[in-house]
XYZ file of C-alpha atoms in Angstrom:
759
model
C 89.148 110.308 54.491
C 89.475 107.308 57.131
C 92.638 106.063 57.158
C 95.595 107.263 58.422
C 97.905 109.423 55.741
C 100.630 107.098 55.793
C 98.399 104.518 53.614
C 98.088 107.462 50.939
C 101.611 108.515 50.459
C 103.536 106.544 47.561
C 107.013 106.223 48.461
C 109.672 105.901 45.762
C 110.826 102.416 45.542
C 114.231 103.334 46.996
C 112.518 104.710 50.236
C 112.031 101.495 51.931
C 112.441 102.251 55.638
C 114.870 99.486 56.725
C 115.816 100.994 60.288
C 114.279 101.586 63.397
C 115.570 105.384 64.053
C 113.990 106.275 60.587
C 110.741 104.532 61.957
C 110.517 106.134 65.228
C 110.978 109.466 63.774
C 108.268 109.523 61.482
C 105.813 108.164 64.220
C 104.949 111.454 65.909
C 104.906 113.237 62.468
C 102.574 110.864 61.045
C 100.264 111.152 64.495
C 99.896 114.582 64.068
C 98.977 114.918 60.321
C 96.457 111.850 61.046
C 94.978 114.289 63.564
C 94.714 117.158 61.074
C 93.273 115.144 58.501
C 91.028 112.831 60.499
C 89.283 115.799 62.109
C 85.573 115.623 62.395
C 83.586 116.556 60.012
C 81.450 119.074 61.455
C 79.634 122.161 59.583
C 80.833 124.396 62.357
C 84.150 124.327 64.587
C 84.066 125.292 68.299
C 86.957 127.944 69.032
C 88.614 125.479 71.157
C 88.667 123.009 68.276
C 89.919 125.528 65.999
C 92.662 126.454 68.536
C 93.891 123.024 68.991
C 93.960 122.081 64.929
C 96.111 125.772 64.642
C 98.558 124.561 67.614
C 99.087 121.019 65.782
C 99.653 122.619 62.201
C 102.135 125.070 63.845
C 103.671 122.472 65.947
C 104.357 120.688 62.397
C 105.611 123.562 60.700
C 108.148 124.306 63.245
C 109.334 120.807 63.988
C 109.542 120.636 60.178
C 111.938 123.932 59.898
C 114.152 122.309 62.815
C 114.439 118.822 61.135
C 115.239 120.539 57.448
C 117.920 122.633 59.186
C 119.812 119.582 60.242
C 119.313 117.940 56.780
C 120.844 121.061 55.072
C 123.782 120.705 57.319
C 124.162 117.318 56.556
C 123.936 118.286 52.745
C 126.666 120.876 53.123
C 129.073 118.149 54.837
C 128.435 115.697 51.974
C 128.878 116.695 48.641
C 127.573 113.571 46.846
C 124.188 114.030 48.730
C 123.865 117.868 48.404
C 121.146 117.970 45.618
C 119.054 115.139 46.575
C 119.132 116.366 50.017
C 118.347 119.840 48.816
C 115.652 119.080 47.082
C 114.107 116.762 49.893
C 114.569 119.717 52.245
C 113.004 122.323 50.047
C 109.964 119.980 49.341
C 109.677 119.080 53.334
C 109.703 122.809 54.016
C 107.344 123.901 51.110
C 104.968 121.204 52.458
C 105.339 122.469 56.195
C 104.704 126.097 55.173
C 101.256 124.734 53.491
C 100.106 123.063 56.270
C 100.744 125.678 58.616
C 98.699 128.181 56.182
C 95.803 125.560 55.666
C 95.783 125.379 59.745
C 95.756 129.002 60.382
C 92.172 129.445 60.994
C 92.891 133.313 62.080
C 94.192 134.372 58.655
C 91.717 136.691 57.025
C 93.087 136.516 53.725
C 94.901 133.117 52.352
C 96.081 132.109 49.032
C 93.264 130.105 47.355
C 93.623 126.711 46.908
C 91.057 125.015 44.617
C 88.960 127.723 45.857
C 89.288 126.852 49.329
C 91.165 128.566 52.254
C 91.645 126.443 55.235
C 91.846 122.742 56.556
C 88.332 122.802 57.677
C 87.192 123.379 53.893
C 90.176 122.610 51.732
C 90.505 118.679 53.072
C 92.090 117.797 49.844
C 94.818 120.396 50.113
C 95.568 119.017 53.325
C 95.728 115.455 52.099
C 98.236 116.589 49.359
C 100.578 118.526 51.636
C 100.488 115.527 54.043
C 101.662 113.657 51.132
C 104.308 115.799 49.989
C 105.723 116.063 53.996
C 105.434 112.636 54.599
C 107.360 111.517 51.327
C 110.083 114.285 51.681
C 110.968 113.744 55.313
C 110.949 110.216 54.817
C 113.427 111.269 51.875
C 115.704 113.144 54.150
C 115.730 110.330 56.388
C 116.869 107.843 54.145
C 119.555 110.122 52.749
C 120.523 110.642 56.171
C 120.661 106.929 56.874
C 123.096 106.566 53.733
C 125.859 108.615 55.794
C 125.926 106.037 58.490
C 125.940 103.094 55.721
C 128.802 105.350 54.208
C 130.752 105.450 57.408
C 130.586 101.472 57.950
C 131.640 101.186 54.046
C 134.699 103.600 54.629
C 135.363 101.990 57.726
C 135.428 98.391 56.303
C 137.569 99.455 53.643
C 140.335 100.797 55.863
C 140.158 97.555 57.400
C 140.624 95.637 54.156
C 143.667 97.745 53.100
C 145.440 97.222 56.367
C 144.405 93.459 55.963
C 146.317 93.261 52.944
C 148.905 94.774 54.369
C 149.017 92.498 57.210
C 149.077 89.395 54.734
C 152.163 90.609 53.151
C 154.325 91.728 55.856
C 157.822 90.097 56.375
C 159.093 91.332 59.746
C 157.818 91.286 63.138
C 158.736 95.162 63.739
C 156.565 96.116 60.409
C 153.479 93.321 61.793
C 153.782 95.092 65.187
C 153.094 98.474 63.765
C 150.536 97.378 61.171
C 148.417 95.471 63.657
C 148.444 98.469 66.085
C 146.669 100.140 63.449
C 144.442 97.495 62.453
C 143.131 96.851 65.808
C 142.201 100.605 66.160
C 140.010 99.963 62.707
C 138.475 96.853 64.215
C 137.316 98.659 67.226
C 136.131 101.559 65.282
C 134.344 98.951 62.637
C 132.818 96.803 65.494
C 130.984 100.061 67.217
C 129.764 101.432 63.854
C 128.443 97.926 63.045
C 126.998 97.255 66.534
C 124.978 100.157 66.310
C 123.490 99.523 62.947
C 122.726 95.816 64.071
C 120.794 97.079 66.913
C 118.849 99.661 64.688
C 117.884 97.037 61.891
C 114.220 96.091 61.954
C 114.493 93.040 60.210
C 115.296 90.339 62.787
C 116.942 88.134 60.271
C 119.168 90.757 59.149
C 120.035 91.326 62.917
C 121.031 87.811 63.601
C 123.459 87.513 60.304
C 125.071 90.743 61.481
C 125.548 89.390 64.861
C 126.956 86.207 63.316
C 129.073 87.789 60.822
C 130.682 90.344 63.940
C 131.046 87.334 66.045
C 133.563 85.767 63.781
C 135.293 88.927 63.041
C 135.606 89.414 66.958
C 137.384 85.917 67.450
C 139.162 86.144 64.321
C 141.174 89.257 65.190
C 142.810 87.637 67.886
C 143.528 84.324 65.755
C 144.932 86.106 63.239
C 147.306 88.305 65.576
C 148.447 84.555 66.742
C 148.524 82.996 63.675
C 150.416 85.862 61.611
C 153.202 85.875 64.453
C 153.504 81.986 64.132
C 153.865 82.418 60.471
C 156.504 84.788 60.781
C 158.578 82.894 63.413
C 158.465 79.934 61.345
C 158.213 81.071 57.560
C 158.834 77.542 55.718
C 156.218 75.684 58.224
C 153.247 74.726 55.866
C 150.718 74.043 58.567
C 151.451 77.413 60.085
C 150.875 78.877 56.391
C 147.765 76.790 56.174
C 146.603 78.209 59.942
C 146.914 81.781 58.914
C 145.451 81.584 55.246
C 142.210 80.144 56.704
C 142.028 82.931 59.406
C 142.536 85.860 56.494
C 139.841 84.009 54.288
C 137.406 83.720 57.206
C 137.894 87.270 57.953
C 137.257 88.753 54.468
C 134.274 86.448 53.943
C 132.750 87.886 57.042
C 133.629 91.687 56.142
C 131.717 91.124 52.926
C 128.484 89.494 54.595
C 128.400 92.575 56.870
C 128.728 94.544 53.752
C 125.548 92.338 52.142
C 123.458 93.404 54.994
C 124.424 96.934 55.497
C 123.943 97.733 51.673
C 121.059 94.902 51.171
C 123.081 93.848 48.311
C 123.943 89.881 46.937
C 126.912 89.540 44.332
C 125.304 88.325 40.929
C 121.946 89.419 42.267
C 121.243 86.367 44.518
C 118.947 86.028 47.255
C 119.981 84.837 50.761
C 117.747 82.010 51.396
C 117.316 80.147 54.601
C 117.410 76.220 54.064
C 113.816 74.851 54.707
C 113.765 73.633 58.472
C 111.350 71.039 59.890
C 109.903 73.964 62.086
C 108.968 76.087 59.068
C 107.776 73.186 57.048
C 105.227 71.992 59.985
C 104.085 75.741 60.539
C 103.392 76.258 57.040
C 101.511 72.916 57.016
C 99.513 73.590 59.987
C 98.441 76.974 58.792
C 97.355 75.400 55.663
C 95.405 72.926 57.324
C 93.646 75.242 59.839
C 93.123 77.652 56.892
C 90.732 74.901 55.177
C 88.025 76.455 58.111
C 88.138 79.619 56.015
C 87.953 78.007 52.687
C 87.457 74.664 51.318
C 88.143 75.514 47.735
C 91.223 77.428 48.008
C 93.923 74.747 47.754
C 94.336 71.605 45.527
C 94.237 68.221 47.856
C 97.673 67.271 46.743
C 98.900 70.311 48.501
C 98.433 68.903 51.816
C 100.145 65.708 51.482
C 102.978 67.117 49.453
C 103.775 69.336 52.117
C 103.593 66.791 54.791
C 106.014 64.394 52.750
C 108.314 67.614 52.650
C 108.505 67.632 56.247
C 108.908 63.642 56.458
C 111.978 63.953 54.248
C 113.358 66.385 56.370
C 113.045 64.071 59.302
C 115.797 61.652 57.526
C 118.324 64.252 58.919
C 117.466 62.895 62.479
C 116.726 58.960 61.496
C 119.730 58.350 59.460
C 122.068 59.920 62.021
C 124.492 57.057 63.415
C 123.665 58.939 66.429
C 119.984 58.618 67.148
C 119.434 55.933 69.183
C 117.096 53.079 67.897
C 114.205 53.669 70.389
C 114.155 57.702 69.085
C 114.391 56.471 65.501
C 111.267 54.389 65.731
C 109.572 57.262 67.683
C 110.094 59.511 64.921
C 109.167 57.027 62.086
C 105.554 56.340 64.056
C 104.755 59.620 64.623
C 105.561 60.560 60.909
C 103.302 57.307 59.539
C 100.282 58.879 62.036
C 100.898 62.385 60.718
C 100.140 60.675 57.238
C 97.214 58.684 58.441
C 95.762 61.922 59.876
C 95.848 63.981 56.814
C 94.783 61.266 54.460
C 91.854 61.087 56.811
C 91.661 65.133 56.590
C 91.715 65.031 52.810
C 88.802 62.607 52.780
C 86.728 64.389 54.796
C 87.628 67.624 52.975
C 86.457 65.735 49.696
C 83.129 64.794 51.074
C 82.700 68.268 52.324
C 83.345 69.666 48.561
C 81.122 66.852 47.047
C 78.175 68.384 49.137
C 79.048 71.777 48.104
C 79.757 72.757 51.728
C 80.350 76.285 52.510
C 82.179 75.613 55.724
C 83.918 72.660 57.405
C 81.636 69.708 58.578
C 82.107 68.480 61.855
C 83.950 65.146 60.735
C 86.634 67.572 59.105
C 86.715 69.910 62.146
C 87.943 66.668 64.216
C 90.249 65.425 61.428
C 91.882 69.185 61.431
C 92.089 68.877 65.049
C 93.821 65.545 65.105
C 96.222 66.174 62.339
C 97.734 69.473 63.884
C 97.787 67.231 66.940
C 99.914 64.647 65.143
C 102.162 67.194 63.758
C 102.821 69.145 66.861
C 103.590 65.584 68.647
C 106.269 65.037 65.959
C 107.773 68.448 66.548
C 107.931 67.930 70.191
C 109.432 64.590 69.599
C 112.199 65.917 67.339
C 112.578 69.197 69.588
C 113.447 66.431 72.609
C 115.876 64.303 70.270
C 117.709 67.253 69.007
C 117.831 69.342 72.554
C 118.722 65.961 74.340
C 121.926 65.155 72.390
C 123.175 68.658 72.209
C 122.885 68.646 75.832
C 124.499 65.291 76.247
C 127.655 66.425 73.904
C 127.753 69.670 75.740
C 128.213 67.615 78.995
C 130.469 65.126 77.339
C 132.702 67.529 75.975
C 132.911 69.963 79.103
C 136.507 68.644 80.327
C 137.891 69.768 76.455
C 139.639 66.417 76.623
C 140.810 66.359 73.001
C 141.926 70.004 73.127
C 144.257 69.332 76.239
C 145.634 66.273 74.718
C 146.634 67.799 71.584
C 148.222 70.718 73.672
C 150.360 67.900 75.566
C 150.978 66.093 72.409
C 151.868 69.252 70.405
C 154.055 70.664 73.232
C 156.182 67.337 73.289
C 156.640 67.294 69.608
C 154.661 63.807 69.041
C 153.331 64.119 65.606
C 151.814 60.731 65.938
C 149.833 61.522 68.859
C 148.824 64.854 67.185
C 147.350 62.770 64.456
C 145.345 60.461 66.951
C 143.862 63.166 68.946
C 143.204 65.088 65.570
C 140.946 62.296 64.449
C 139.077 62.453 68.153
C 138.927 66.218 67.510
C 137.372 65.481 64.145
C 134.869 63.322 65.383
C 133.851 65.455 67.802
C 133.563 68.277 64.952
C 131.320 66.165 63.260
C 128.829 65.361 66.075
C 128.782 69.083 66.926
C 127.923 69.765 62.980
C 125.035 67.578 63.024
C 123.693 68.395 65.997
C 123.711 71.914 65.229
C 122.094 71.193 62.025
C 119.463 69.313 63.945
C 118.786 72.421 66.318
C 118.169 74.299 63.198
C 115.307 72.341 62.104
C 113.462 72.689 65.706
C 115.036 76.139 66.570
C 111.606 77.719 66.358
C 112.624 81.178 64.856
C 114.631 82.477 61.548
C 116.612 84.478 63.768
C 117.665 81.203 65.726
C 117.964 79.303 62.754
C 120.698 81.551 61.384
C 122.440 81.214 64.774
C 122.488 77.284 64.341
C 123.699 77.572 60.928
C 126.539 80.109 62.398
C 127.429 77.694 64.843
C 127.481 75.042 62.805
C 129.974 76.647 60.367
C 132.113 77.726 63.167
C 132.668 74.145 64.436
C 133.345 73.218 60.947
C 135.869 75.779 60.354
C 137.971 75.822 63.713
C 138.281 71.951 63.860
C 140.745 71.970 61.156
C 142.200 75.355 62.393
C 143.125 73.819 65.580
C 144.506 71.005 63.926
C 147.095 72.765 62.164
C 147.941 74.923 64.996
C 148.485 71.545 66.610
C 150.762 70.316 64.208
C 152.686 73.630 63.914
C 153.290 73.135 67.435
C 154.653 69.503 67.433
C 156.789 70.474 64.335
C 158.179 73.421 66.535
C 157.474 72.062 70.132
C 159.771 74.951 72.077
C 158.171 77.421 70.263
C 156.222 79.837 72.733
C 154.184 81.747 70.036
C 153.357 78.516 68.228
C 151.914 77.624 72.010
C 150.312 80.647 72.227
C 148.486 80.323 69.027
C 147.050 76.851 69.905
C 145.920 78.244 73.007
C 143.807 80.741 71.334
C 141.977 78.374 68.770
C 141.379 76.052 71.441
C 139.775 79.039 73.495
C 137.628 79.702 70.166
C 136.628 76.350 70.178
C 135.330 76.592 73.727
C 133.604 79.926 73.439
C 131.614 78.556 70.606
C 130.475 75.726 73.234
C 129.561 78.382 75.573
C 127.627 80.005 72.701
C 125.798 76.586 72.080
C 125.059 76.348 75.287
C 123.217 79.974 75.373
C 121.424 78.841 72.107
C 120.170 75.692 73.451
C 118.826 77.629 76.601
C 116.934 80.232 73.922
C 115.793 77.406 71.671
C 113.946 75.873 74.586
C 112.426 79.088 75.750
C 110.807 79.531 72.530
C 109.406 75.929 72.526
C 108.094 76.101 75.772
C 106.433 79.747 75.030
C 108.864 81.960 77.671
C 110.445 83.998 74.587
C 109.308 84.968 71.410
C 112.750 84.393 69.650
C 113.977 87.719 68.533
C 117.585 87.665 68.015
C 119.075 87.523 71.773
C 120.574 90.555 73.377
C 118.193 92.757 72.039
C 117.053 94.722 75.061
C 116.736 97.998 73.649
C 117.308 99.508 70.270
C 120.382 101.672 70.092
C 119.734 103.885 67.035
C 122.471 104.559 64.642
C 121.021 107.587 62.683
C 122.834 110.674 62.793
C 121.362 113.141 65.340
C 120.640 117.070 65.225
C 124.221 118.263 66.169
C 125.713 115.072 65.275
C 125.535 114.770 61.736
C 129.393 114.953 60.545
C 130.413 112.492 58.131
C 133.423 111.695 60.099
C 133.490 109.249 62.979
C 133.444 111.120 66.351
C 136.043 109.930 68.691
C 135.177 108.989 72.067
C 137.344 110.546 74.999
C 136.635 107.941 77.460
C 138.447 104.669 77.191
C 137.567 101.770 75.083
C 138.876 98.151 74.632
C 141.204 97.375 71.797
C 140.273 94.310 69.886
C 142.698 92.039 72.069
C 141.326 93.089 75.521
C 137.904 92.258 74.026
C 138.518 89.014 72.860
C 140.236 88.256 76.232
C 136.959 89.306 78.211
C 134.695 87.647 75.777
C 134.914 84.284 77.372
C 133.856 85.889 80.973
C 131.141 87.737 79.178
C 129.835 84.366 77.809
C 129.861 82.648 81.467
C 127.958 85.891 82.887
C 125.338 85.236 79.820
C 124.790 81.891 80.840
C 124.505 82.875 84.529
C 121.959 85.659 83.799
C 119.865 82.965 81.917
C 119.786 80.730 84.774
C 118.638 83.596 86.919
C 115.828 84.424 84.427
C 114.861 80.794 84.989
C 114.864 80.887 88.647
C 113.045 83.972 88.356
C 110.093 82.813 86.337
C 109.469 79.683 88.655
C 108.183 82.198 91.561
C 104.529 82.710 92.026
C 104.668 86.112 93.178
C 106.547 88.147 90.688
C 106.188 91.268 92.823
C 108.230 89.921 95.809
C 111.200 92.469 96.649
C 113.693 89.241 96.263
C 112.224 88.396 92.623
C 112.032 92.069 91.726
C 115.556 92.923 92.835
C 116.861 89.787 91.307
C 115.711 90.627 87.908
C 116.921 94.015 88.441
C 120.317 92.232 88.978
C 119.921 89.978 85.967
C 119.422 93.076 83.813
C 121.871 94.974 84.749
C 124.790 91.835 84.502
C 123.239 91.082 80.661
C 124.149 94.582 79.936
C 127.607 94.131 81.357
C 127.753 90.783 78.888
C 126.837 92.939 76.016
C 129.945 95.368 76.537
C 131.790 92.433 76.153
C 130.975 91.762 72.991
C 131.497 95.160 71.957
C 127.548 95.894 71.798
C 124.449 97.415 73.935
C 124.810 100.712 75.628
C 128.017 100.527 77.910
C 130.318 101.647 75.212
C 133.225 102.870 77.290
C 134.623 101.145 80.485
C 133.582 104.648 82.286
C 130.172 103.165 81.278
C 131.014 99.781 82.676
C 132.291 100.957 85.930
C 129.093 103.051 86.676
C 126.914 100.036 85.715
C 128.825 97.795 88.031
C 128.621 100.326 91.034
C 124.975 100.302 90.376
C 124.663 96.801 90.536
C 126.520 96.701 93.635
C 124.392 99.206 95.477
C 120.959 97.104 93.983
C 122.585 93.748 95.624
C 123.255 95.666 98.608
C 119.441 96.101 98.748
C 118.922 92.837 98.276
C 120.930 92.165 101.052
C 118.708 94.335 103.253
C 115.298 92.370 101.651
C 116.886 88.870 102.607
C 117.716 90.278 106.236
C 114.051 91.153 106.664
C 113.108 88.003 105.300
C 115.169 86.105 107.408
C 113.582 87.552 110.666
C 110.396 85.721 110.042
C 111.955 82.069 109.416
C 113.110 79.482 111.613
C 116.600 78.727 112.948
C 117.871 76.337 110.034
C 116.174 78.336 107.303
C 117.436 81.466 108.601
C 121.045 80.159 109.403
C 121.243 79.302 105.319
C 119.653 82.479 104.129
C 121.964 84.668 106.318
C 125.179 82.760 105.538
C 124.622 83.416 101.776
C 123.395 87.077 102.379
C 126.793 87.810 104.198
C 128.707 86.563 101.174
C 126.698 88.469 98.906
C 127.067 91.480 101.074
C 130.957 91.002 101.201
C 130.912 90.431 97.126
C 128.847 93.781 96.478
C 131.095 95.832 98.780
C 134.200 94.311 96.921
C 132.787 95.448 93.791
C 131.728 98.637 95.020
C 135.391 99.386 96.414
C 137.150 98.079 92.991
C 135.168 100.375 90.932
C 135.399 103.115 92.942
C 139.149 103.066 93.413
C 141.053 104.965 90.488
C 143.253 103.770 88.354
C 145.917 104.906 85.286
C 146.976 103.200 82.336
C 145.622 100.938 80.058
C 146.824 97.527 81.880
C 145.300 98.645 84.964
C 142.142 99.913 83.588
C 141.809 96.548 81.714
C 142.523 94.735 85.061
C 139.648 96.982 86.677
C 137.348 95.768 84.094
C 138.348 91.879 84.325
C 137.862 92.261 88.255
C 134.588 94.124 87.881
C 133.095 91.281 85.707
C 134.911 88.598 87.741
C 132.778 89.884 91.025
C 129.524 90.933 88.913
C 130.044 86.940 87.980
C 130.149 85.658 91.255
C 127.452 87.945 92.936
C 124.893 86.394 90.443
C 126.217 82.906 91.488
C 125.131 83.743 94.830
C 122.193 85.141 93.926
C 121.058 81.803 91.751
C 121.553 79.542 94.623
C 119.612 82.255 97.180
C 116.283 82.042 94.539
C 115.247 78.937 94.750
C 115.729 78.697 98.419
C 113.804 81.514 99.221
C 110.878 80.330 96.614
C 111.129 77.103 98.594
C 110.597 78.953 101.735
C 107.909 81.048 100.811
C 105.953 78.162 99.309
C 106.392 76.083 102.519
C 105.232 79.005 104.739
C 102.294 79.689 102.528
C 100.727 76.583 102.811
C 101.592 75.407 106.209
C 101.714 78.629 108.188
C 98.213 80.514 107.664
C 99.562 83.052 110.439
C 102.055 84.796 107.396
C 99.687 84.563 105.272
C 100.623 84.971 101.369
C 103.533 86.449 99.966
C 102.149 89.875 99.832
C 101.575 90.014 103.615
C 104.949 89.368 104.025
C 105.974 92.189 101.630
C 103.416 94.336 103.813
C 105.008 93.547 107.167
C 108.554 94.364 105.332
C 107.727 97.938 104.627
C 107.356 98.408 108.332
C 110.828 97.608 109.102
C 114.098 100.060 109.057
C 114.659 99.444 105.314
C 113.070 102.316 103.302
C 109.744 101.643 101.243
C 110.749 103.006 98.069
C 113.912 100.893 98.143
C 112.130 97.787 99.005
C 108.834 98.302 96.566
C 111.197 99.520 93.836
C 110.054 103.138 93.308
C 113.642 104.313 93.470
C 115.895 101.754 91.776
C 119.281 102.905 90.710
C 119.961 100.378 88.368
C 118.025 99.046 85.004
C 114.768 98.829 87.122
C 112.118 96.404 86.075
C 109.516 97.798 88.057
C 108.300 100.143 85.081
C 108.956 100.516 81.402
C 109.428 104.517 82.165
C 112.511 103.694 84.647
C 113.814 101.367 82.581
C 114.054 103.781 79.657
C 115.173 106.744 81.772
C 118.290 104.576 82.971
C 118.930 103.978 79.428
C 118.667 107.119 78.175
C 120.885 108.380 80.919
C 123.673 106.220 79.744
C 123.327 106.696 76.372
C 123.773 110.606 76.774
C 126.923 109.799 78.804
């Protein structure tokens, strides 16, 4: 039997593996069983081989025993799974015992199985035991995974009940009491769904989960101020409309999370993404190139039909009032060129078929290349138009003038001015919605398409909410609560613009081949499967401090700014020829750590508590000081003017790192002080990254200049050799003892992440 035992196991239809934690748990077991089944079929086995196989068999049996013990503990704590889990554990233990018997070559008398006694003579028995073991272990894992799903469903149900209570409250005192409970429930729900999001194997589901969680994150703060405004002004229609829209959106987002977690759609519907131009071109190109392998697999009209479907979707670009005449003409010309090349290909294809050719002719091969090139040119032009328009819009609306005008006119009680600026905001909303639709067409991956759709929906919903909040303020211009409510909705709009800037960068990265386009933020999977010793169905409370929903919302904007800065830093790092230069390596490490702090502001990633965040900030400050040492050594080889620039920025960086270090080491007490410390840590980190972003291109330019003009300095590698002779330690400069999320080696990276996870 040459194949892996996995290929032989016929799992039940309900045992589809959907999470990384289940998959990763099975991998070592599959490897061991494969070793047992695929041993060499020699008539005689050496004693060494026999002992090795016996050790593997015993290891499998012992591991299964420990595994089953955890499964049985889960069964005791979860009555509804007791019978199924008990049966799966029984089968796993029996299969493990069978494997131990079959590999126990020292046993003189073994119960016969089909007349055979060991794995060396009873391969069929081993395959049967392996199938049973893999099937039963997978079933135990999937049943255990149901408990995680159950926790999320229970948490969501609590949120829904409290949400209904909040919607019905009639006094401030009652509202404050219930909202406090609601905030704690939302924090619990955010952490459960965040872990689940990172554990999902399906990148599309991860992107959908991220979008739904982003809605809940923003809506929690909106719900607070919208409800308070409605309580203060109960007869105000615009306040009621504003509040109702928030509650509706929260319920919708909660249902989206449930659909993803339970893998169910109402009325049996299937979630299908609208077909984008990128997907259409990819499928078309795949069929065109597939003609090399088979001339008779497709009807001729299939290719022309596929291309026409793509051309039809380009009308989203050409019919737009915001597309310039030049761009419109360019797109139409490229569509026509693609049609002509496809027609020529079909002609060459038909000729090859008439000659009963077994493979593509030379003329056909040339047509295939021309057709693929023409659709690539079309895709590139569409990408340029969509990305260019998005960038222009972000620059145009960077000052948020309509929002400022709405706040000012609302505070003055000027309803006419509010109506005028509401129309301006409405136009801006339509532009952004359409631009998100165009970006979806060129996003390059399905997860990014989902993110584009989420951005489109967000602008579409928040625009009218801002207007209703402004109308409420105009009717009650002296109301502090109405003003606060408008501020919150405006901040949500600004936050979505920041998200759009990040999305734009990621779409560009995918198009230029810098990234594969998986869901952003997936630095490392954080598995949600219950672990040995942590199998209680009840959620374990964390002793360290976690931010509540309001605090999480407040730092979200800071986090987005930090995310943009890390993206800028990554771009600068990629421009260096020598990716192993100390400055580059330490810059990458700082970027990685800052990114993990950004994830904390979203309630995601491995930094779960403020203690984790402060530890990470301290490590980041130490790495920054090490970079200062590298910069100082680097500066000793520079001319006066260049030296002054580098040393000046190095001193700024050193001061900021010391400030961050002192801040995180200073103990604080109380919720307010802790939150201020979080805010200060992220602010200081942002300032550090800003200085490094300025330094990276400056140093890169100097390195390139000296490399080409001064042979005495030699290559950047020789610079690094000289640095090793300075007072700065070798291991620090060369990344052998990184204190942070080091990028020097995968082993260091994973070790540090594991340390944080165990905190």
